[in-house]
mmCIF file of C-alpha atoms and ligand atoms in Angstrom:
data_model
loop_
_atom_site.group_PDB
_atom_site.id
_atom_site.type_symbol
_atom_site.label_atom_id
_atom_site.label_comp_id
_atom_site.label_asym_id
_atom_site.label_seq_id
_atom_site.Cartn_x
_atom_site.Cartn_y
_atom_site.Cartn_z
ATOM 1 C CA UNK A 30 0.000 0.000 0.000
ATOM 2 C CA UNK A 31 1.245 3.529 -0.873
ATOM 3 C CA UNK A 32 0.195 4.990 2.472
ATOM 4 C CA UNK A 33 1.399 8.754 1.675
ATOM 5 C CA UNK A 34 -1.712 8.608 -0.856
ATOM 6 C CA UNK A 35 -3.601 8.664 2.503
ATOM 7 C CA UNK A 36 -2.693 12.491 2.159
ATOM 8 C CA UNK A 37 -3.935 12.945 -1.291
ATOM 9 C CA UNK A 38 -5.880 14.111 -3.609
ATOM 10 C CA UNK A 39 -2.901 17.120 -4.249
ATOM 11 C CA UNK A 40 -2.985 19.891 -6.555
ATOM 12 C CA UNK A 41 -0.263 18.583 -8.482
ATOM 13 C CA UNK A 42 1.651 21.394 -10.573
ATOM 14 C CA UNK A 43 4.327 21.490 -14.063
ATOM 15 C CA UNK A 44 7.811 22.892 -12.246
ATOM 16 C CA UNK A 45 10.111 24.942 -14.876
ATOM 17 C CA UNK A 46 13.641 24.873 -13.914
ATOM 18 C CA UNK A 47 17.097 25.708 -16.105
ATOM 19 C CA UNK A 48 20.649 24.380 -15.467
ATOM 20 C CA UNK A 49 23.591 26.293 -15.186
ATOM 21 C CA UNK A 50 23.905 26.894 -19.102
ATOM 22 C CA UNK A 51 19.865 27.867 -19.112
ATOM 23 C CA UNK A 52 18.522 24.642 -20.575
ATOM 24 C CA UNK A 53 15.093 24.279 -19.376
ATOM 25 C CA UNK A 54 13.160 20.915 -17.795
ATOM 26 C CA UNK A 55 9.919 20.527 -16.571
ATOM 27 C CA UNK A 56 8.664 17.781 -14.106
ATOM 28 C CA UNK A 57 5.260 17.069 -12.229
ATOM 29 C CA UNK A 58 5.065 17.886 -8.332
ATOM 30 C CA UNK A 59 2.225 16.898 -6.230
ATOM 31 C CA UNK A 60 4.142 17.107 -3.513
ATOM 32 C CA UNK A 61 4.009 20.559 -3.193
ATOM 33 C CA UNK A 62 2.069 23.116 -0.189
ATOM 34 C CA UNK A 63 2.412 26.718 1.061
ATOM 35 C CA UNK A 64 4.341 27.055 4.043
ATOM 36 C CA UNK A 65 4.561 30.964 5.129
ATOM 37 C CA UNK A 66 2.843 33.405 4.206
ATOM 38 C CA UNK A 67 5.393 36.139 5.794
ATOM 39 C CA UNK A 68 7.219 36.127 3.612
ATOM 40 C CA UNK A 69 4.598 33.795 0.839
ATOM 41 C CA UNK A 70 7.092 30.523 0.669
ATOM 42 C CA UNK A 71 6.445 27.226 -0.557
ATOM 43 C CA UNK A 72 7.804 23.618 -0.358
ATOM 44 C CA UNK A 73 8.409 20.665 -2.635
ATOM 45 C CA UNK A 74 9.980 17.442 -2.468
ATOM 46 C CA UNK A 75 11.790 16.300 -5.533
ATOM 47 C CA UNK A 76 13.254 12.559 -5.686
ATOM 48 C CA UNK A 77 17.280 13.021 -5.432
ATOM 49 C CA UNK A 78 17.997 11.665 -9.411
ATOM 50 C CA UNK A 79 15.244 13.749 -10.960
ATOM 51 C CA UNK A 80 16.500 16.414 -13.827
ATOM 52 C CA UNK A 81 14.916 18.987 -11.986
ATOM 53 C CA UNK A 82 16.492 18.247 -8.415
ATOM 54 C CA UNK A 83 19.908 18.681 -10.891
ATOM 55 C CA UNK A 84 18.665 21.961 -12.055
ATOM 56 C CA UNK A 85 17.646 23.439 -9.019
ATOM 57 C CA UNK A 86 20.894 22.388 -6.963
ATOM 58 C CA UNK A 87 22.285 24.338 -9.902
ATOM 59 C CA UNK A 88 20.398 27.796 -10.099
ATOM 60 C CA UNK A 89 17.361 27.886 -7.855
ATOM 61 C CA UNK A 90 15.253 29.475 -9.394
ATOM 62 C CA UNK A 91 11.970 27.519 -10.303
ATOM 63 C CA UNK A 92 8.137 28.569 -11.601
ATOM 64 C CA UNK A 93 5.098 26.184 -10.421
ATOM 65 C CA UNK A 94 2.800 26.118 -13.470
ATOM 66 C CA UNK A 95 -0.357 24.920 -12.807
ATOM 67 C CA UNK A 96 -1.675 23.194 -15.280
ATOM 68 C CA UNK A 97 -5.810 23.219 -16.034
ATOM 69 C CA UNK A 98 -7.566 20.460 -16.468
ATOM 70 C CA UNK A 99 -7.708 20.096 -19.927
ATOM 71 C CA UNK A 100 -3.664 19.840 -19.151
ATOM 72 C CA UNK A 101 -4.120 16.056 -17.722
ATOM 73 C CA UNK A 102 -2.139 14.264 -20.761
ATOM 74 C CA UNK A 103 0.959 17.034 -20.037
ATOM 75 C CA UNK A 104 1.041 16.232 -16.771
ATOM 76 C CA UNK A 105 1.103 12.633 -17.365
ATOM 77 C CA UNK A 106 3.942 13.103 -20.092
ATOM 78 C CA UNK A 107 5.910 15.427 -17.868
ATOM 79 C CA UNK A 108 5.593 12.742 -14.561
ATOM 80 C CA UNK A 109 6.880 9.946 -16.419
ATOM 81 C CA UNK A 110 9.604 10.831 -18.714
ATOM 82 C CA UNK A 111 12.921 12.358 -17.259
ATOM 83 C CA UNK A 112 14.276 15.497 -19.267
ATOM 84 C CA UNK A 113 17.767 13.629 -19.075
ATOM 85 C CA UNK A 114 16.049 11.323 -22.051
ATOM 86 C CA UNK A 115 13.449 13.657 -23.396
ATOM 87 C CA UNK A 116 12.886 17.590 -24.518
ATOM 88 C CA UNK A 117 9.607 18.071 -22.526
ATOM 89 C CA UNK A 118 9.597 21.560 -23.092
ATOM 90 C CA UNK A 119 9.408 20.798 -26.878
ATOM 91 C CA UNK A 120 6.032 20.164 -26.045
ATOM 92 C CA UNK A 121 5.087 23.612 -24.857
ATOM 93 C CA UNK A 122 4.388 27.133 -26.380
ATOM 94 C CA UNK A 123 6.495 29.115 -23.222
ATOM 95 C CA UNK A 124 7.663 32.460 -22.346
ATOM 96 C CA UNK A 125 10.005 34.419 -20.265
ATOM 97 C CA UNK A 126 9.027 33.891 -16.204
ATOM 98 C CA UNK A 127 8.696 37.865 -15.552
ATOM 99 C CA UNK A 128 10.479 37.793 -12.053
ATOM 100 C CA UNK A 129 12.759 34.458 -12.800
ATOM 101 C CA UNK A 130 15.483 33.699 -15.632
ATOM 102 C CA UNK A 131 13.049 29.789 -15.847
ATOM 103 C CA UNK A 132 10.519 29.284 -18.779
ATOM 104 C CA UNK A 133 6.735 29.324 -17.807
ATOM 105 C CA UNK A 134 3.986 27.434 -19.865
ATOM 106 C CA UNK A 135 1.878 29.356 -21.651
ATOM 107 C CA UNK A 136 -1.766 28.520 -21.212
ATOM 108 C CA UNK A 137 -1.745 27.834 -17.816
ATOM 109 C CA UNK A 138 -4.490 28.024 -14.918
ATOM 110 C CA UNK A 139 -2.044 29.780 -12.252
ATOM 111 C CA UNK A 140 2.606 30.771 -11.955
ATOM 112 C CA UNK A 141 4.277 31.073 -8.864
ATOM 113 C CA UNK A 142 7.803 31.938 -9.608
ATOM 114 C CA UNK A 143 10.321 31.779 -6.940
ATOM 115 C CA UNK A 144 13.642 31.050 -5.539
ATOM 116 C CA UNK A 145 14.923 28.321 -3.337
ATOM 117 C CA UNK A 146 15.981 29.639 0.306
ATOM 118 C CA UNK A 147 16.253 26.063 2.093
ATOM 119 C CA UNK A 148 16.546 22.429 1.023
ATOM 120 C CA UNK A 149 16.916 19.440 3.388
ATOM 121 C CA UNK A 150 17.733 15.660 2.208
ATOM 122 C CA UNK A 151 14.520 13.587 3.271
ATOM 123 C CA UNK A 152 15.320 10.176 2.737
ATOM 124 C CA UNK A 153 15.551 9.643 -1.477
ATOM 125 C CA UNK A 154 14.293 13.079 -1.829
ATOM 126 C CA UNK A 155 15.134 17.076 -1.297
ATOM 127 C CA UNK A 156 13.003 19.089 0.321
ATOM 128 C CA UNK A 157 12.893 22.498 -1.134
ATOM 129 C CA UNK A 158 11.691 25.913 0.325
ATOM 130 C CA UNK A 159 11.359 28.903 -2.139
ATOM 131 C CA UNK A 160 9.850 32.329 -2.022
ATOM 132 C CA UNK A 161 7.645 33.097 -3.823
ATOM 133 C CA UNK A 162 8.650 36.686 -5.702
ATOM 134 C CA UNK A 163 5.926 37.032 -8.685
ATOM 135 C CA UNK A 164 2.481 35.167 -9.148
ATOM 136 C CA UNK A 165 -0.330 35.303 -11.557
ATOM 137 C CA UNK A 166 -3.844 33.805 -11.981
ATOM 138 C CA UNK A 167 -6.487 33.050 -14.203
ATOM 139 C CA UNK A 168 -9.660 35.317 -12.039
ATOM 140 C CA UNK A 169 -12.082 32.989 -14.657
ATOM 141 C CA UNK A 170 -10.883 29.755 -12.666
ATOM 142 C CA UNK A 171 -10.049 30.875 -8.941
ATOM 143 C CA UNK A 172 -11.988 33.363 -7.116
ATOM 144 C CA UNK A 173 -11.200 33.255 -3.203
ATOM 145 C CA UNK A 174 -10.380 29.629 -4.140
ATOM 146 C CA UNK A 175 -10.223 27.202 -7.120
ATOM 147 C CA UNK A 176 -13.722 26.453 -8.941
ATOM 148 C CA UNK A 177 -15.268 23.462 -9.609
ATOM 149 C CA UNK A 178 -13.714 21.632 -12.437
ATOM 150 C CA UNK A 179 -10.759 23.638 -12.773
ATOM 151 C CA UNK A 180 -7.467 22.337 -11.626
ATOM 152 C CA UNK A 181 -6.210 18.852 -11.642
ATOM 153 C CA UNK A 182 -5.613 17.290 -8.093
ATOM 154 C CA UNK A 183 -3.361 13.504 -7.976
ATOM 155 C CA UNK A 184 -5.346 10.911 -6.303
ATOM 156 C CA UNK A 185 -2.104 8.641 -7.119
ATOM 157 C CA UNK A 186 -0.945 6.610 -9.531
ATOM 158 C CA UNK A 187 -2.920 7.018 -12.759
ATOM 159 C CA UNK A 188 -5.625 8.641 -10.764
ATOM 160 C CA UNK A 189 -6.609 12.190 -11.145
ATOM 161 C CA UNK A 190 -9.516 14.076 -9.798
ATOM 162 C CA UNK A 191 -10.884 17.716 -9.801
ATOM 163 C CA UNK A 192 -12.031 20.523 -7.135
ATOM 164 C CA UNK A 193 -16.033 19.572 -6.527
ATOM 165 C CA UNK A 194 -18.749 22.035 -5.178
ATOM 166 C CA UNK A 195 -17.826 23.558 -2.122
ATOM 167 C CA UNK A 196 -18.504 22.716 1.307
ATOM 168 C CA UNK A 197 -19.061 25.347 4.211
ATOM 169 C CA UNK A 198 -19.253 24.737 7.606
ATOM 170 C CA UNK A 199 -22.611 25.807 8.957
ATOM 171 C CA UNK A 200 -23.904 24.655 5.807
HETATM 172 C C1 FMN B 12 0.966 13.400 -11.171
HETATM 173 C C2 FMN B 12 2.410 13.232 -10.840
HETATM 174 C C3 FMN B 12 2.951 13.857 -9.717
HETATM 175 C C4 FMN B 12 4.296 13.719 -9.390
HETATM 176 N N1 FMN B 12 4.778 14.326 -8.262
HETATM 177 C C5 FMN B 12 6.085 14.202 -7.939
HETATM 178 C C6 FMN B 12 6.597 14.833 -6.765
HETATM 179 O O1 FMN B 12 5.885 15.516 -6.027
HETATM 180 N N2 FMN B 12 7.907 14.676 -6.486
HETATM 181 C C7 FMN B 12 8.744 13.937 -7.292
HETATM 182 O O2 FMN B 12 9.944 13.811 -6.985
HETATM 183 N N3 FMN B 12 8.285 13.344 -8.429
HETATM 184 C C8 FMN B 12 6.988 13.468 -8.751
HETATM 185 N N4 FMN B 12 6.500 12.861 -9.888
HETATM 186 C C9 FMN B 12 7.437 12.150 -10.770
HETATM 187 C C10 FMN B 12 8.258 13.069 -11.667
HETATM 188 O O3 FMN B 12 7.455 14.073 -12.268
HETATM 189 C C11 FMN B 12 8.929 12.232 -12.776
HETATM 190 O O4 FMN B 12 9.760 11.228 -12.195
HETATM 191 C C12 FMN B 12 9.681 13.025 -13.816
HETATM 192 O O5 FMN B 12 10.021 12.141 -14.857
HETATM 193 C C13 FMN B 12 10.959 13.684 -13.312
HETATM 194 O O6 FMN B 12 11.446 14.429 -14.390
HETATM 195 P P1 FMN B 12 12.896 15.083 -14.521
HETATM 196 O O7 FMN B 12 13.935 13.980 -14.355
HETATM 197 O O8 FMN B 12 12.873 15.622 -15.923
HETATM 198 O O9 FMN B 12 13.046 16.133 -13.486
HETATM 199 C C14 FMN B 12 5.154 12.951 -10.224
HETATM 200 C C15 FMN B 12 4.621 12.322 -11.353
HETATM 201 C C16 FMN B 12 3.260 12.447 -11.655
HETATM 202 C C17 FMN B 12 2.708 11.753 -12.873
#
């Protein structure tokens, strides 16, 4: 049993990264949350031998696309092929990150671009803090919050689901 799916469904995001000579990757991360909001920092965990673990050792800087739903088969073709085999970006109309020398995707739901002030080795992974120094969002899919349908969240595995009607204590 997989028991850290016990903590999914997780918005699951594309991360853009470049190595030291600006080649680009991008990767999936559901493992991903907020973690300050004083100053607005984030956290990921990236497995040790991944591309983008390389990358961000390398340069730190990093954008978390996130992708829409209609984005599903990217996701899946970004979390299963490694950029040290494969030009994932090839795949993507991008652009200049506005605050961070990384590609963002065009087309996408949501950016947080940031730069990495922390990591810590957690077991086979790196645990990566970053501040967050430029987002954007699409106002026709998140209001106070993500709308129904909008954003993909990892169940695990092959398994995807998305953001249902709201609940509200108090009814
Ligand atoms: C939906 C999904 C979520 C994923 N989340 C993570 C994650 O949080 N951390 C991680 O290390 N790998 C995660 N992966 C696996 C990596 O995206 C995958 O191994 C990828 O090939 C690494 O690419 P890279 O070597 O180009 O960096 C995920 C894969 C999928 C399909």
């Amino acid at each position: 049993m997989e028991a850290y799916r016990m903590l999914h469904p997780k918005l699951t995001v594309l991360l853009t990264t470049v190595d030291k000579n600006g080649k680009g990757n991008v990767c999936a991360v559901a493992w991903n949350m907020p973690v300050s909001e004083e100053p607005f920092c984030v956290a990921f965990a990236l497995d040790e031998e991944h591309l983008s673990t390389r990358n961000l050792m390398e340069t730190d800087e990093f954008i978390l696309n996130i992708p829409g739903k209609d984005m599903l088969e990217d996701v899946w073709f970004c979390g299963t092929r490694s950029g040290r085999k494969v030009d994932k970006l090839r795949r993507f109309e991008v652009e200049d990150g506005k605050k961070v020398k990384v590609p963002r995707i065009k087309g996408c739901a949501g950016y947080l671009e940031g730069r990495v002030i922390k990591r810590m080795e957690v077991g086979e992974c790196v645990l990566f803090v970053g501040e967050i120094v430029h987002y954007e969002v699409d106002k026709k899919l998140f209001g106070e919050y993500w709308k129904e349908g909008s954003v993909l969240l990892h169940l695990g595995g092959k398994y995807f689901t998305l953001p249902g009607k709201p609940l509200t204590p108090g009814g």
